Coordinates of C-alpha atoms in Angstrom, one line a residue:
M67 CA -38.5 43.3 173.9
V68 CA -37.9 46.2 176.4
A69 CA -40.0 45.8 179.5
M70 CA -39.5 48.3 182.3
T71 CA -41.0 46.2 185.1
L72 CA -39.4 43.1 186.6
D73 CA -41.9 40.3 187.5
N74 CA -45.0 42.0 186.1
E75 CA -47.3 39.4 187.6
N76 CA -46.5 40.8 191.1
S77 CA -46.2 44.5 191.1
E78 CA -45.0 44.6 194.7
S79 CA -41.6 46.4 194.4
I80 CA -38.6 46.8 196.7
F81 CA -37.1 49.5 194.5
S82 CA -39.0 52.0 192.3
V83 CA -36.5 53.9 190.1
Q84 CA -38.2 56.8 188.5
D85 CA -36.6 58.7 185.5
V86 CA -33.2 58.6 187.2
S87 CA -30.2 60.2 185.5
F88 CA -26.7 60.8 186.9
K89 CA -23.9 62.8 185.5
I90 CA -20.5 64.2 186.7
G91 CA -19.9 67.6 185.3
S92 CA -20.7 67.3 181.6
I93 CA -20.3 63.5 181.5
Q94 CA -23.6 61.6 181.4
I95 CA -23.2 58.3 183.3
L96 CA -26.9 57.2 183.4
S97 CA -29.9 58.5 181.4
H98 CA -33.6 58.4 182.3
I99 CA -33.8 55.0 183.9
T100 CA -37.2 53.9 185.0
I101 CA -37.8 50.4 186.5
E102 CA -39.7 48.6 189.2
I103 CA -37.5 45.9 190.8
N104 CA -39.5 43.2 192.6
K105 CA -38.7 41.9 196.1
H106 CA -38.2 38.4 194.9
K107 CA -35.5 36.6 192.9
I108 CA -31.9 37.3 192.2
T109 CA -31.4 40.2 189.7
G110 CA -28.3 40.5 187.6
I111 CA -27.0 43.6 186.0
I112 CA -24.9 43.1 182.9
G113 CA -23.4 45.3 180.2
P114 CA -20.2 46.6 178.7
S115 CA -17.6 48.4 180.8
G116 CA -18.5 52.0 181.3
S117 CA -22.3 51.4 181.0
G118 CA -23.1 52.6 184.5
K119 CA -23.6 49.3 186.3
S120 CA -21.6 50.2 189.4
T121 CA -23.0 53.7 189.5
F122 CA -26.5 52.2 189.4
L123 CA -25.7 50.0 192.5
R124 CA -24.4 53.0 194.4
L125 CA -27.5 55.0 193.7
L126 CA -29.7 52.2 195.1
N127 CA -28.2 52.7 198.6
N128 CA -27.7 56.4 198.3
L129 CA -24.0 56.5 198.3
I130 CA -24.5 58.9 195.5
S131 CA -27.6 60.8 194.7
P132 CA -29.4 61.1 191.3
T133 CA -28.8 64.2 189.3
T134 CA -32.5 64.0 188.4
G135 CA -35.3 61.6 189.2
K136 CA -36.1 59.6 192.4
I137 CA -35.5 56.2 193.9
F138 CA -38.0 54.7 196.3
F139 CA -37.1 51.8 198.7
N140 CA -40.2 50.0 200.0
G141 CA -42.3 53.0 198.9
Q142 CA -40.1 55.6 200.7
D143 CA -37.9 58.1 199.0
I144 CA -34.3 57.0 199.8
A145 CA -33.3 60.6 200.1
E146 CA -35.5 60.8 203.2
I147 CA -34.2 57.7 204.9
P148 CA -31.3 58.3 207.4
P149 CA -28.1 57.0 205.6
T150 CA -27.1 54.6 208.5
L151 CA -30.5 53.0 208.6
L152 CA -30.7 52.7 204.8
R153 CA -27.3 51.0 204.6
K154 CA -28.2 48.6 207.3
Q155 CA -31.1 47.5 205.2
I156 CA -29.2 47.7 201.9
G157 CA -25.8 46.1 202.1
L158 CA -23.2 46.9 199.4
V159 CA -20.2 44.7 198.6
Q160 CA -18.0 46.6 196.2
Q161 CA -15.5 45.2 193.7
R162 CA -12.7 46.6 195.8
P163 CA -13.3 45.7 199.4
Y164 CA -13.2 48.5 202.0
L165 CA -12.4 47.2 205.5
F166 CA -11.5 48.8 208.8
E167 CA -8.1 48.4 210.4
G168 CA -8.0 45.6 213.0
T169 CA -9.1 41.9 213.0
V170 CA -11.7 40.1 211.0
K171 CA -13.7 39.7 214.2
E172 CA -13.7 43.5 214.8
N173 CA -14.9 44.1 211.2
L174 CA -17.7 41.6 211.5
L175 CA -18.9 43.1 214.8
Y176 CA -18.8 46.7 213.7
G177 CA -22.4 46.9 212.3
P178 CA -24.0 44.6 214.8
K179 CA -22.7 46.8 217.7
I180 CA -24.3 49.8 216.2
W181 CA -27.6 48.1 215.7
G182 CA -27.7 46.0 218.9
I183 CA -27.5 42.7 217.1
D184 CA -26.0 40.1 219.5
Y185 CA -23.4 37.8 218.0
S186 CA -21.9 34.9 219.8
E187 CA -18.5 33.4 218.8
D188 CA -20.4 30.5 217.1
D189 CA -22.5 33.0 215.1
L190 CA -19.3 34.7 213.9
L191 CA -17.8 31.4 212.9
H192 CA -21.0 30.6 211.0
L193 CA -20.6 33.9 209.0
L194 CA -17.1 32.7 208.1
D195 CA -18.5 29.4 206.9
K196 CA -20.9 31.2 204.6
V197 CA -18.0 33.0 202.8
A198 CA -15.7 30.0 202.7
L199 CA -13.1 31.3 205.2
P200 CA -11.5 29.0 207.9
H201 CA -12.5 29.7 211.5
E202 CA -8.9 30.7 212.5
F203 CA -9.4 33.8 210.3
L204 CA -11.6 35.4 213.0
E205 CA -8.5 36.7 214.8
R206 CA -6.5 37.5 211.7
D207 CA -5.5 41.1 211.0
I208 CA -7.1 42.5 207.9
E209 CA -3.7 43.7 206.6
G210 CA -2.5 40.2 206.3
L211 CA -5.3 39.0 204.0
S212 CA -5.2 38.6 200.3
G213 CA -7.6 40.6 198.1
G214 CA -9.9 37.6 197.7
E215 CA -10.0 37.0 201.4
Q216 CA -10.7 40.6 202.1
Q217 CA -13.6 40.4 199.6
R218 CA -15.1 37.5 201.5
V219 CA -14.8 39.3 204.8
S220 CA -16.5 42.3 203.2
L221 CA -19.4 40.0 202.2
A222 CA -19.6 38.5 205.7
R223 CA -19.6 41.9 207.3
S224 CA -22.6 42.9 205.1
L225 CA -24.4 39.7 206.1
A226 CA -23.7 40.5 209.8
N227 CA -26.1 43.5 209.6
E228 CA -29.0 41.2 208.5
P229 CA -29.8 43.3 205.5
Q230 CA -33.0 43.1 203.5
V231 CA -31.1 43.8 200.2
L232 CA -27.6 42.8 199.2
L233 CA -26.0 44.7 196.4
L234 CA -22.8 43.1 194.9
D235 CA -20.4 44.5 192.4
E236 CA -18.5 41.5 190.9
P237 CA -18.0 39.9 194.3
T238 CA -16.3 36.7 193.0
S239 CA -14.0 38.3 190.4
S240 CA -10.9 37.5 192.5
L241 CA -11.9 34.2 194.0
D242 CA -11.0 30.6 193.0
V243 CA -13.6 28.3 191.6
I244 CA -14.4 26.5 194.8
S245 CA -14.9 29.7 196.8
E246 CA -17.0 31.2 193.9
E247 CA -19.3 28.2 194.1
I248 CA -19.6 28.6 197.9
I249 CA -20.4 32.3 197.6
E250 CA -23.0 31.6 194.9
S251 CA -24.7 28.9 197.0
T252 CA -24.8 31.4 199.9
L253 CA -26.5 34.0 197.8
K254 CA -29.0 31.5 196.6
R255 CA -29.8 30.4 200.2
L256 CA -30.2 34.0 201.3
S257 CA -32.6 34.7 198.5
E258 CA -34.6 31.5 198.8
E259 CA -34.6 30.9 202.6
R260 CA -34.3 34.3 204.1
Q261 CA -35.9 36.3 201.3
V262 CA -32.9 38.6 201.0
K263 CA -33.1 40.5 197.7
V264 CA -29.9 40.0 195.8
I265 CA -28.8 42.4 193.0
I266 CA -25.5 41.5 191.4
V267 CA -23.2 43.1 188.8
T268 CA -21.2 40.5 187.0
H269 CA -19.1 40.2 183.8
S270 CA -19.4 36.4 183.8
L271 CA -22.0 34.9 181.5
E272 CA -21.7 31.6 183.2
Q273 CA -22.3 33.1 186.7
T274 CA -25.2 35.1 185.3
E275 CA -26.9 31.9 184.0
R276 CA -26.2 29.9 187.1
L277 CA -27.2 32.5 189.7
T278 CA -29.7 35.0 188.4
E279 CA -33.3 34.8 187.5
Q280 CA -33.8 38.2 186.0
L281 CA -31.5 40.6 184.1
L282 CA -31.1 44.3 183.5
F283 CA -28.9 45.1 180.5
L284 CA -27.2 48.5 180.6
K285 CA -25.4 50.0 177.7
G286 CA -24.2 53.6 177.3
G287 CA -25.9 54.6 180.5
Q288 CA -29.3 53.4 179.4
L289 CA -31.4 50.5 180.4
V290 CA -31.9 48.8 177.1
E291 CA -33.4 45.5 178.2
T292 CA -35.0 43.7 181.1
A293 CA -36.0 40.0 180.9
P294 CA -36.0 36.7 182.8
T295 CA -32.5 35.3 182.5
E296 CA -33.5 32.1 180.6
E297 CA -35.5 34.1 178.1
F298 CA -32.7 36.7 177.7
F299 CA -30.0 34.1 176.8
T300 CA -32.4 32.1 174.6
Q301 CA -33.1 35.2 172.5
Y302 CA -29.5 36.5 172.4
R303 CA -27.5 33.3 172.4
N304 CA -25.8 34.1 169.1
D305 CA -25.9 37.9 168.8
E306 CA -23.7 40.8 169.7
I307 CA -24.3 40.7 173.5
R308 CA -22.9 37.1 173.9
S309 CA -20.1 38.1 171.5
F310 CA -19.2 41.0 173.7
F311 CA -18.9 38.9 176.8
K312 CA -17.0 36.2 175.1
K313 CA -14.4 38.8 174.1
K314 CA -14.4 40.3 177.5
E315 CA -13.7 36.9 179.2
E316 CA -10.8 36.2 176.8
N317 CA -9.0 39.4 177.6

């Protein structure tokens, strides 16, 4: 059941990935991936470690370029879109947060200042609410935050740019259960109410089933399966894919 188009009933795509491969030296990371990713719904990317999931995310906002093939965003070759404009529209929250020196407030305002987005103090506090951080964190220095807190600031900073797409690489891996629930609720609201396209890499089967509606399964650098989430887990509930994740979560 290999289908290379997500949501076939509506061919309108936000990403068109056409025969994309990526390698570093002689090491092949991704091989000949072709897929149309629809503008709607939350898409999950799953697969074993080393299958190329994080690399695929970075290709989608042109942090790295394909070795061969092309990626189109809203019908335009991403290689032809100015990087700053592309990354305003396509936010990326990586597994290890990268933040600027200074306060949380300074980090949140960095993108909006570039793009002329006007944020009041209340708007900034609302961003903190979305990522389950107390209001007093606004004036906190980044250096004093835990890894999980920095991850939530990284997500809030991406949201401050009002992106059309949000790419997330295991964004809740270092969070407690309550914060994880709040982040997931935020992502659902962004998708449903603001029509922000969310694409998330996760190793958690539970999170995948709770949050996503469609899945891409990568293995060995190849796209081996795409399917609606419910259909995917119904078909594979007792096979090697679930067994892999069970072992992964126990380690």
